[in-house]
Amino acid sequence: MRWLAVALALAPACFNPKFDNPTCGPNGECPPNSTCVAGACVVEGPDDASVDPDGDPDGAADSNGVTCQGTGVWEVCAATMPSTPVALATTSLNTTTATLCDPAADFTSSTQPDVCVITATNITITGIVTVQGARPLVLFATGAITIGSGAVLDVGSHRLTGVGPGAPSAGCNAFAVTPGASANGGGGGAGGSFMSIGGNGGVGGKDLAAAGVAAPVSQMPATLRGGCNGQTGGAALLAGGAAGPGGGAVFLVASTISVTGSINASGAGGLGGSQDAGGAGGGGSGGMIVLHATSFAGSGGGKLAANGGGGGGGAGSTMGQPGSDGSVTTLTVPAAGGNGGAGNGCSGTATGGAGFAATVPATKGTDGPASGECGGAGGGAGAGYIRANAAITGATVSPGLTIVP
């Protein structure tokens, strides 16, 4: 059954409607329209036909005003029926602090993370909306969510401008081998792994410093989560190149979803090795996009990307170049690795690995030439996860869409 759990504050006369602490009062007290069942205050979920003879559909409010959409652990409820639309042009949104986040809306499942939920009758995106912050983003509309032509909902991570919402995930697996440090060439960091494996880093130069080895692939995710960071490169005279962060996470739930623009949850590129033989950072994996709707309309030309970032280039006497971020513009083209730094006999050949795109796996970072004092390159990063409850006709999706009705 779908139940919207409601919490009771410590004083019986003071009720706090928070979903993740469904405790009855000491004598079984609960607020109006709810009942104490096995120690929890519960109210009827709007789609539970077994207790609701009206069989309210997704997005309809029941007698106590609660409205829910989604299914199973992906059900989100708002305490009151949304009454106004939200229109977003080009803007930045931080899920940690945004006033648009509805504090009385949440997943009904306690397994889901803390999220920022924006509730509305309709949500329309017409420009580039860049999202960062500690919490994944949820867009909840009782009517339509529309991402217009040329518009971008960007929850990806970017090497120069920040980390997507909810990234990295606490559920990322540990890397298998840490890059070695050496003044003659640090090892390159591996790319992040999520739904596909990241590329390993490259071996350091003269001393053959160990290359970073990628973490295993994650299990199919059952909760909303960000992607996985790459691995920092091995140090030489200075610290190794920083890892690229994994992409962020977003869940769209509405009656109708239309994407003729783009949703980007790709990972960022790793930084190049620091001058004088530093190992480079690995790229960050793609994040997560989940969509649930009664219908997907007008999605021709739409793009959804959760690609991996490229690895940085290993350093010679000069720094290696950073890897490219995963892209939603050319989402079937892998993010390129950075070029290696020249000098120290390195010839700039320690090029970073490419990130995952389309069906092309991430690749390994190039080894630093053993004839010189050269850092190893960073590995490219693996794919994120894109899921919907039905096919999205006419959209280009990378990685491929997972359909879970």
CSV table of C-alpha atoms in Angstrom, one decimal:
chain,number,residue,atom,x,y,z
A,1,MET,CA,0.0,0.0,0.0
A,2,ARG,CA,1.0,3.6,-0.5
A,3,TRP,CA,1.0,5.4,2.9
A,4,LEU,CA,2.2,8.9,3.5
A,5,ALA,CA,3.9,8.7,6.9
A,6,VAL,CA,3.5,11.6,9.3
A,7,ALA,CA,5.7,12.4,12.3
A,8,LEU,CA,4.5,13.3,15.8
A,9,ALA,CA,6.6,15.8,17.7
A,10,LEU,CA,7.6,15.1,21.3
A,11,ALA,CA,4.7,17.0,22.8
A,12,PRO,CA,1.4,15.4,22.0
A,13,ALA,CA,-0.3,18.7,21.2
A,14,CYS,CA,2.4,19.8,18.7
A,15,PHE,CA,2.4,17.9,15.4
A,16,ASN,CA,5.3,18.1,12.9
A,17,PRO,CA,4.4,16.7,9.5
A,18,LYS,CA,7.7,15.2,8.5
A,19,PHE,CA,7.6,12.0,6.5
A,20,ASP,CA,10.7,10.2,7.8
A,21,ASN,CA,9.7,9.9,11.5
A,22,PRO,CA,6.3,8.3,11.5
A,23,THR,CA,5.8,7.9,15.3
A,24,CYS,CA,2.5,7.9,17.1
A,25,GLY,CA,2.0,9.8,20.4
A,26,PRO,CA,2.6,7.9,23.7
A,27,ASN,CA,-1.1,7.0,23.9
A,28,GLY,CA,-1.6,6.4,20.1
A,29,GLU,CA,-2.3,10.1,19.3
A,30,CYS,CA,-2.3,11.0,15.6
A,31,PRO,CA,-3.4,14.1,13.7
A,32,PRO,CA,-6.8,14.3,12.0
A,33,ASN,CA,-7.4,11.9,9.0
A,34,SER,CA,-4.7,9.5,10.2
A,35,THR,CA,-4.6,6.4,12.4
A,36,CYS,CA,-1.9,4.8,14.6
A,37,VAL,CA,-0.9,1.5,12.9
A,38,ALA,CA,1.9,-0.5,14.5
A,39,GLY,CA,3.3,2.7,16.1
A,40,ALA,CA,3.1,4.9,13.0
A,41,CYS,CA,0.7,7.6,12.1
A,42,VAL,CA,-0.5,6.8,8.5
A,43,VAL,CA,-2.9,8.4,6.1
A,44,GLU,CA,-4.4,6.9,3.0
A,45,GLY,CA,-2.3,7.2,-0.1
A,46,PRO,CA,-4.1,8.7,-3.0
A,47,ASP,CA,-3.5,5.8,-5.4
A,48,ASP,CA,-4.3,2.9,-3.0
A,49,ALA,CA,-7.5,1.5,-4.5
A,50,SER,CA,-7.6,-1.3,-1.9
A,51,VAL,CA,-8.6,1.3,0.7
A,52,ASP,CA,-9.8,4.1,-1.6
A,53,PRO,CA,-12.8,3.1,-3.7
A,54,ASP,CA,-12.3,6.2,-5.8
A,55,GLY,CA,-8.9,4.9,-7.0
A,56,ASP,CA,-7.5,8.4,-7.3
A,57,PRO,CA,-4.9,8.7,-10.2
A,58,ASP,CA,-1.4,10.1,-9.9
A,59,GLY,CA,-1.5,13.8,-9.2
A,60,ALA,CA,-5.0,13.8,-7.6
A,61,ALA,CA,-5.4,14.9,-4.0
A,62,ASP,CA,-7.3,12.7,-1.6
A,63,SER,CA,-9.6,13.9,1.2
A,64,ASN,CA,-6.8,15.2,3.4
A,65,GLY,CA,-5.2,17.2,0.6
A,66,VAL,CA,-2.1,15.0,0.1
A,67,THR,CA,-1.1,14.4,-3.5
A,68,CYS,CA,1.4,11.7,-4.6
A,69,GLN,CA,3.0,10.6,-7.9
A,70,GLY,CA,5.3,7.8,-8.8
A,71,THR,CA,5.4,4.1,-7.7
A,72,GLY,CA,7.1,2.1,-5.0
A,73,VAL,CA,10.2,3.7,-3.7
A,74,TRP,CA,9.9,6.3,-6.4
A,75,GLU,CA,6.7,7.7,-5.0
A,76,VAL,CA,6.8,11.4,-4.0
A,77,CYS,CA,4.1,13.2,-2.0
A,78,ALA,CA,3.3,16.8,-1.5
A,79,ALA,CA,1.4,17.8,1.7
A,80,THR,CA,-0.9,20.1,-0.2
A,81,MET,CA,-2.0,20.1,-3.8
A,82,PRO,CA,0.3,22.5,-5.9
A,83,SER,CA,-1.7,25.5,-7.1
A,84,THR,CA,0.8,27.6,-9.1
A,85,PRO,CA,3.2,26.9,-12.0
A,86,VAL,CA,7.0,27.4,-12.0
A,87,ALA,CA,8.9,28.8,-14.9
A,88,LEU,CA,12.7,28.7,-15.0
A,89,ALA,CA,14.7,30.6,-17.5
A,90,THR,CA,18.6,30.8,-17.4
A,91,THR,CA,19.5,30.5,-13.7
A,92,SER,CA,21.5,28.7,-11.1
A,93,LEU,CA,19.9,26.6,-8.4
A,94,ASN,CA,21.5,25.2,-5.2
A,95,THR,CA,19.6,22.3,-3.8
A,96,THR,CA,21.1,22.9,-0.3
A,97,THR,CA,19.6,26.4,0.0
A,98,ALA,CA,17.1,27.1,-2.7
A,99,THR,CA,13.8,28.6,-1.5
A,100,LEU,CA,12.0,26.8,-4.3
A,101,CYS,CA,12.5,23.5,-2.5
A,102,ASP,CA,9.2,22.5,-0.8
A,103,PRO,CA,10.0,21.4,2.8
A,104,ALA,CA,6.7,19.5,3.0
A,105,ALA,CA,7.3,17.3,0.0
A,106,ASP,CA,9.4,14.1,0.0
A,107,PHE,CA,9.7,10.5,-1.1
A,108,THR,CA,7.5,8.2,0.9
A,109,SER,CA,10.3,5.6,1.1
A,110,SER,CA,12.8,6.0,3.9
A,111,THR,CA,15.5,4.4,1.7
A,112,GLN,CA,15.6,7.5,-0.5
A,113,PRO,CA,18.1,10.3,0.3
A,114,ASP,CA,17.2,13.8,1.5
A,115,VAL,CA,16.2,15.7,-1.7
A,116,CYS,CA,15.1,19.1,-2.9
A,117,VAL,CA,11.6,18.8,-4.3
A,118,ILE,CA,10.2,21.6,-6.4
A,119,THR,CA,6.4,21.3,-6.6
A,120,ALA,CA,4.1,23.0,-9.1
A,121,THR,CA,1.1,22.6,-11.4
A,122,ASN,CA,3.4,22.8,-14.4
A,123,ILE,CA,7.2,23.3,-14.6
A,124,THR,CA,8.6,24.9,-17.7
A,125,ILE,CA,12.3,25.4,-18.5
A,126,THR,CA,13.2,27.8,-21.2
A,127,GLY,CA,16.9,28.5,-20.6
A,128,ILE,CA,20.0,26.9,-19.1
A,129,VAL,CA,19.3,25.9,-15.5
A,130,THR,CA,22.5,24.9,-13.7
A,131,VAL,CA,21.9,22.9,-10.6
A,132,GLN,CA,24.4,22.2,-7.8
A,133,GLY,CA,24.2,21.4,-4.1
A,134,ALA,CA,24.3,18.5,-1.6
A,135,ARG,CA,20.9,17.1,-2.3
A,136,PRO,CA,19.6,15.5,-5.5
A,137,LEU,CA,16.8,17.4,-7.3
A,138,VAL,CA,13.2,16.3,-7.8
A,139,LEU,CA,10.8,18.1,-10.1
A,140,PHE,CA,7.2,17.3,-9.2
A,141,ALA,CA,4.3,18.6,-11.4
A,142,THR,CA,0.7,17.6,-11.3
A,143,GLY,CA,0.4,18.7,-14.9
A,144,ALA,CA,3.4,18.9,-17.3
A,145,ILE,CA,7.2,19.3,-17.1
A,146,THR,CA,8.4,20.9,-20.3
A,147,ILE,CA,12.1,21.4,-21.2
A,148,GLY,CA,11.8,23.5,-24.4
A,149,SER,CA,13.9,23.5,-27.5
A,150,GLY,CA,17.4,24.9,-26.7
A,151,ALA,CA,16.8,24.7,-23.0
A,152,VAL,CA,19.1,22.6,-20.7
A,153,LEU,CA,18.5,21.2,-17.2
A,154,ASP,CA,22.1,20.8,-16.2
A,155,VAL,CA,22.7,18.6,-13.2
A,156,GLY,CA,26.1,17.5,-14.5
A,157,SER,CA,29.5,18.3,-13.0
A,158,HIS,CA,32.0,20.6,-14.7
A,159,ARG,CA,35.7,20.9,-14.2
A,160,LEU,CA,35.6,24.7,-13.9
A,161,THR,CA,32.2,25.5,-12.5
A,162,GLY,CA,31.2,22.9,-9.9
A,163,VAL,CA,29.6,19.7,-8.8
A,164,GLY,CA,26.1,18.4,-9.7
A,165,PRO,CA,23.4,17.9,-7.1
A,166,GLY,CA,23.9,14.9,-4.8
A,167,ALA,CA,27.4,14.0,-6.2
A,168,PRO,CA,29.4,12.1,-5.4
A,169,SER,CA,27.3,9.2,-4.1
A,170,ALA,CA,28.2,7.6,-0.8
A,171,GLY,CA,27.5,4.3,-2.5
A,172,CYS,CA,30.5,4.4,-4.9
A,173,ASN,CA,32.8,1.4,-4.7
A,174,ALA,CA,36.4,1.7,-3.6
A,175,PHE,CA,39.2,1.9,-6.2
A,176,ALA,CA,41.3,-1.3,-6.5
A,177,VAL,CA,44.7,0.3,-6.6
A,178,THR,CA,45.9,3.8,-5.5
A,179,PRO,CA,48.3,5.6,-7.9
A,180,GLY,CA,51.9,5.6,-6.8
A,181,ALA,CA,54.0,8.7,-6.0
A,182,SER,CA,57.4,9.3,-7.5
A,183,ALA,CA,59.5,12.4,-8.2
A,184,ASN,CA,60.3,10.7,-11.6
A,185,GLY,CA,56.6,10.4,-12.5
A,186,GLY,CA,53.5,9.8,-10.5
A,187,GLY,CA,50.9,7.2,-11.6
A,188,GLY,CA,47.7,8.4,-13.2
A,189,GLY,CA,44.4,8.1,-11.4
A,190,ALA,CA,41.6,5.8,-12.7
A,191,GLY,CA,38.3,7.1,-13.9
A,192,GLY,CA,35.1,6.8,-11.8
A,193,SER,CA,32.9,3.7,-12.3
A,194,PHE,CA,29.1,3.7,-12.0
A,195,MET,CA,27.0,1.7,-14.4
A,196,SER,CA,30.1,0.9,-16.5
A,197,ILE,CA,33.7,0.7,-15.4
A,198,GLY,CA,36.1,3.6,-15.6
A,199,GLY,CA,39.5,3.4,-17.4
A,200,ASN,CA,42.6,2.7,-15.4
A,201,GLY,CA,45.3,5.3,-15.0
A,202,GLY,CA,48.7,5.2,-16.8
A,203,VAL,CA,51.9,4.0,-15.1
A,204,GLY,CA,54.3,6.7,-14.0
A,205,GLY,CA,57.6,7.3,-15.9
A,206,LYS,CA,61.1,6.1,-14.9
A,207,ASP,CA,60.2,4.5,-11.6
A,208,LEU,CA,57.1,2.8,-13.1
A,209,ALA,CA,54.9,4.2,-10.3
A,210,ALA,CA,51.7,2.2,-10.0
A,211,ALA,CA,48.7,3.3,-12.1
A,212,GLY,CA,45.3,3.7,-10.4
A,213,VAL,CA,42.9,0.8,-11.0
A,214,ALA,CA,39.2,1.5,-11.4
A,215,ALA,CA,36.5,0.4,-8.9
A,216,PRO,CA,34.0,-2.3,-9.8
A,217,VAL,CA,30.7,-1.3,-11.4
A,218,SER,CA,27.8,-0.5,-9.0
A,219,GLN,CA,24.7,-2.6,-8.8
A,220,MET,CA,21.5,-1.4,-10.5
A,221,PRO,CA,20.5,1.6,-8.3
A,222,ALA,CA,17.3,1.5,-6.4
A,223,THR,CA,17.5,5.1,-5.0
A,224,LEU,CA,18.3,8.5,-6.5
A,225,ARG,CA,22.1,9.1,-6.3
A,226,GLY,CA,24.9,10.9,-8.0
A,227,GLY,CA,27.8,9.5,-9.9
A,228,CYS,CA,31.3,8.6,-8.7
A,229,ASN,CA,34.4,10.8,-8.7
A,230,GLY,CA,37.6,9.8,-10.5
A,231,GLN,CA,40.9,9.2,-8.7
A,232,THR,CA,43.5,11.8,-7.9
A,233,GLY,CA,46.8,11.3,-9.7
A,234,GLY,CA,50.0,10.2,-7.9
A,235,ALA,CA,52.2,13.0,-6.6
A,236,ALA,CA,55.7,13.9,-8.0
A,237,LEU,CA,57.3,17.1,-6.7
A,238,LEU,CA,53.8,18.5,-6.3
A,239,ALA,CA,50.5,16.9,-5.7
A,240,GLY,CA,48.9,14.9,-8.5
A,241,GLY,CA,46.1,16.2,-10.7
A,242,ALA,CA,42.7,16.4,-9.1
A,243,ALA,CA,40.0,13.9,-9.9
A,244,GLY,CA,36.9,14.9,-12.0
A,245,PRO,CA,33.7,14.8,-9.9
A,246,GLY,CA,30.8,12.5,-10.9
A,247,GLY,CA,27.6,13.9,-12.4
A,248,GLY,CA,24.5,14.8,-10.2
A,249,ALA,CA,21.1,13.3,-9.9
A,250,VAL,CA,17.6,14.4,-10.9
A,251,PHE,CA,14.1,12.8,-10.8
A,252,LEU,CA,11.2,14.2,-12.9
A,253,VAL,CA,7.7,13.1,-12.1
A,254,ALA,CA,4.6,14.5,-13.7
A,255,SER,CA,1.5,13.7,-15.7
A,256,THR,CA,3.3,14.6,-18.9
A,257,ILE,CA,7.0,15.1,-19.6
A,258,SER,CA,8.2,16.8,-22.8
A,259,VAL,CA,11.9,17.2,-23.5
A,260,THR,CA,12.8,18.9,-26.8
A,261,GLY,CA,15.8,20.5,-25.1
A,262,SER,CA,18.3,18.6,-23.0
A,263,ILE,CA,19.0,17.0,-19.6
A,264,ASN,CA,22.7,16.7,-18.7
A,265,ALA,CA,24.0,14.6,-15.8
A,266,SER,CA,27.5,13.9,-17.1
A,267,GLY,CA,30.7,13.8,-15.2
A,268,ALA,CA,33.6,16.2,-15.3
A,269,GLY,CA,37.1,15.8,-16.7
A,270,GLY,CA,40.1,15.1,-14.5
A,271,LEU,CA,42.9,17.6,-14.1
A,272,GLY,CA,46.3,17.2,-15.7
A,273,GLY,CA,49.3,16.2,-13.7
A,274,SER,CA,51.2,19.1,-12.0
A,275,GLN,CA,54.4,20.3,-13.6
A,276,ASP,CA,57.5,18.1,-13.1
A,277,ALA,CA,56.0,14.7,-13.6
A,278,GLY,CA,52.8,14.6,-11.7
A,279,GLY,CA,50.2,11.9,-12.4
A,280,ALA,CA,46.9,13.1,-13.8
A,281,GLY,CA,43.4,12.8,-12.3
A,282,GLY,CA,40.7,10.4,-13.6
A,283,GLY,CA,37.4,11.6,-15.0
A,284,GLY,CA,34.1,11.6,-13.1
A,285,SER,CA,31.4,9.1,-14.0
A,286,GLY,CA,28.0,10.1,-15.3
A,287,GLY,CA,25.2,10.7,-12.7
A,288,MET,CA,21.5,9.7,-12.8
A,289,ILE,CA,18.3,10.8,-14.6
A,290,VAL,CA,15.0,9.2,-13.7
A,291,LEU,CA,11.7,10.1,-15.3
A,292,HIS,CA,8.1,9.0,-14.4
A,293,ALA,CA,5.1,10.2,-16.4
A,294,THR,CA,1.7,9.0,-17.7
A,295,SER,CA,2.9,10.1,-21.1
A,296,PHE,CA,6.0,11.4,-22.8
A,297,ALA,CA,5.1,14.0,-25.4
A,298,GLY,CA,7.0,16.1,-27.9
A,299,SER,CA,10.4,14.6,-27.1
A,300,GLY,CA,11.7,14.7,-30.7
A,301,GLY,CA,15.1,16.2,-30.7
A,302,GLY,CA,15.4,15.9,-26.9
A,303,LYS,CA,18.8,14.8,-25.5
A,304,LEU,CA,19.5,13.0,-22.2
A,305,ALA,CA,23.1,12.4,-21.2
A,306,ALA,CA,24.9,10.8,-18.2
A,307,ASN,CA,28.3,10.4,-19.9
A,308,GLY,CA,31.8,10.0,-18.3
A,309,GLY,CA,34.5,12.7,-18.2
A,310,GLY,CA,37.9,12.4,-19.8
A,311,GLY,CA,41.1,11.8,-17.9
A,312,GLY,CA,43.8,14.4,-17.5
A,313,GLY,CA,47.1,14.3,-19.3
A,314,GLY,CA,50.3,13.3,-17.4
A,315,ALA,CA,52.9,16.0,-16.8
A,316,GLY,CA,56.5,16.4,-18.0
A,317,SER,CA,58.3,19.5,-17.0
A,318,THR,CA,55.1,21.3,-17.9
A,319,MET,CA,51.6,20.5,-16.7
A,320,GLY,CA,49.3,18.0,-18.4
A,321,GLN,CA,46.0,19.3,-19.8
A,322,PRO,CA,42.6,18.6,-18.3
A,323,GLY,CA,40.2,16.1,-19.7
A,324,SER,CA,37.0,17.2,-21.2
A,325,ASP,CA,33.7,17.2,-19.4
A,326,GLY,CA,31.0,14.7,-20.5
A,327,SER,CA,28.8,16.5,-23.0
A,328,VAL,CA,25.0,16.7,-23.8
A,329,THR,CA,25.7,18.7,-27.0
A,330,THR,CA,27.6,15.9,-28.7
A,331,LEU,CA,26.4,13.2,-26.4
A,332,THR,CA,27.4,10.3,-28.6
A,333,VAL,CA,31.1,11.5,-28.8
A,334,PRO,CA,33.3,10.4,-25.9
A,335,ALA,CA,34.8,13.2,-23.8
A,336,ALA,CA,38.4,13.5,-24.8
A,337,GLY,CA,41.4,13.0,-22.5
A,338,GLY,CA,43.8,15.9,-21.9
A,339,ASN,CA,47.1,16.1,-23.7
A,340,GLY,CA,50.3,15.2,-21.8
A,341,GLY,CA,52.8,17.8,-20.8
A,342,ALA,CA,56.1,18.2,-22.7
A,343,GLY,CA,59.6,18.3,-21.3
A,344,ASN,CA,61.7,15.9,-19.2
A,345,GLY,CA,61.9,13.7,-22.3
A,346,CYS,CA,58.1,13.1,-22.2
A,347,SER,CA,57.2,14.5,-25.6
A,348,GLY,CA,53.6,15.2,-24.4
A,349,THR,CA,52.5,11.6,-25.1
A,350,ALA,CA,50.8,10.8,-21.8
A,351,THR,CA,47.3,11.5,-23.1
A,352,GLY,CA,44.3,11.0,-20.8
A,353,GLY,CA,41.7,8.3,-21.4
A,354,ALA,CA,38.3,9.1,-23.0
A,355,GLY,CA,35.1,8.9,-21.1
A,356,PHE,CA,32.1,6.7,-21.8
A,357,ALA,CA,29.6,7.8,-24.4
A,358,ALA,CA,26.8,6.0,-26.4
A,359,THR,CA,28.0,2.4,-26.3
A,360,VAL,CA,31.8,3.2,-26.3
A,361,PRO,CA,33.5,2.3,-23.0
A,362,ALA,CA,35.9,4.5,-21.1
A,363,THR,CA,39.5,4.0,-22.0
A,364,LYS,CA,42.8,3.8,-20.0
A,365,GLY,CA,45.2,6.7,-19.5
A,366,THR,CA,48.5,6.5,-21.4
A,367,ASP,CA,51.6,5.4,-19.5
A,368,GLY,CA,54.3,8.0,-18.9
A,369,PRO,CA,57.3,7.2,-21.1
A,370,ALA,CA,59.9,5.3,-19.0
A,371,SER,CA,62.7,7.1,-20.8
A,372,GLY,CA,61.7,10.4,-19.1
A,373,GLU,CA,60.4,11.9,-15.9
A,374,CYS,CA,56.8,11.7,-16.8
A,375,GLY,CA,53.5,11.3,-15.0
A,376,GLY,CA,50.9,8.8,-16.0
A,377,ALA,CA,47.7,10.0,-17.6
A,378,GLY,CA,44.2,9.7,-15.9
A,379,GLY,CA,41.6,7.2,-17.1
A,380,GLY,CA,38.3,8.1,-18.6
A,381,ALA,CA,35.1,7.6,-16.6
A,382,GLY,CA,32.2,5.2,-16.9
A,383,ALA,CA,28.5,5.7,-17.7
A,384,GLY,CA,25.8,6.9,-15.4
A,385,TYR,CA,22.2,5.7,-15.3
A,386,ILE,CA,19.1,6.9,-17.2
A,387,ARG,CA,15.7,5.4,-16.4
A,388,ALA,CA,12.0,5.9,-17.3
A,389,ASN,CA,8.8,4.1,-16.8
A,390,ALA,CA,8.1,4.0,-20.6
A,391,ALA,CA,9.9,4.6,-23.9
A,392,ILE,CA,10.8,8.2,-24.8
A,393,THR,CA,10.1,8.5,-28.5
A,394,GLY,CA,12.4,10.6,-30.6
A,395,ALA,CA,15.0,11.4,-27.9
A,396,THR,CA,18.7,10.6,-28.0
A,397,VAL,CA,19.9,9.0,-24.8
A,398,SER,CA,23.4,8.2,-23.6
A,399,PRO,CA,23.8,5.7,-22.0
A,400,GLY,CA,20.8,3.8,-23.3
A,401,LEU,CA,17.5,4.1,-21.6
A,402,THR,CA,16.5,1.6,-18.9
A,403,ILE,CA,12.7,1.1,-18.9
A,404,VAL,CA,11.1,0.0,-15.6
A,405,PRO,CA,7.3,0.3,-15.8
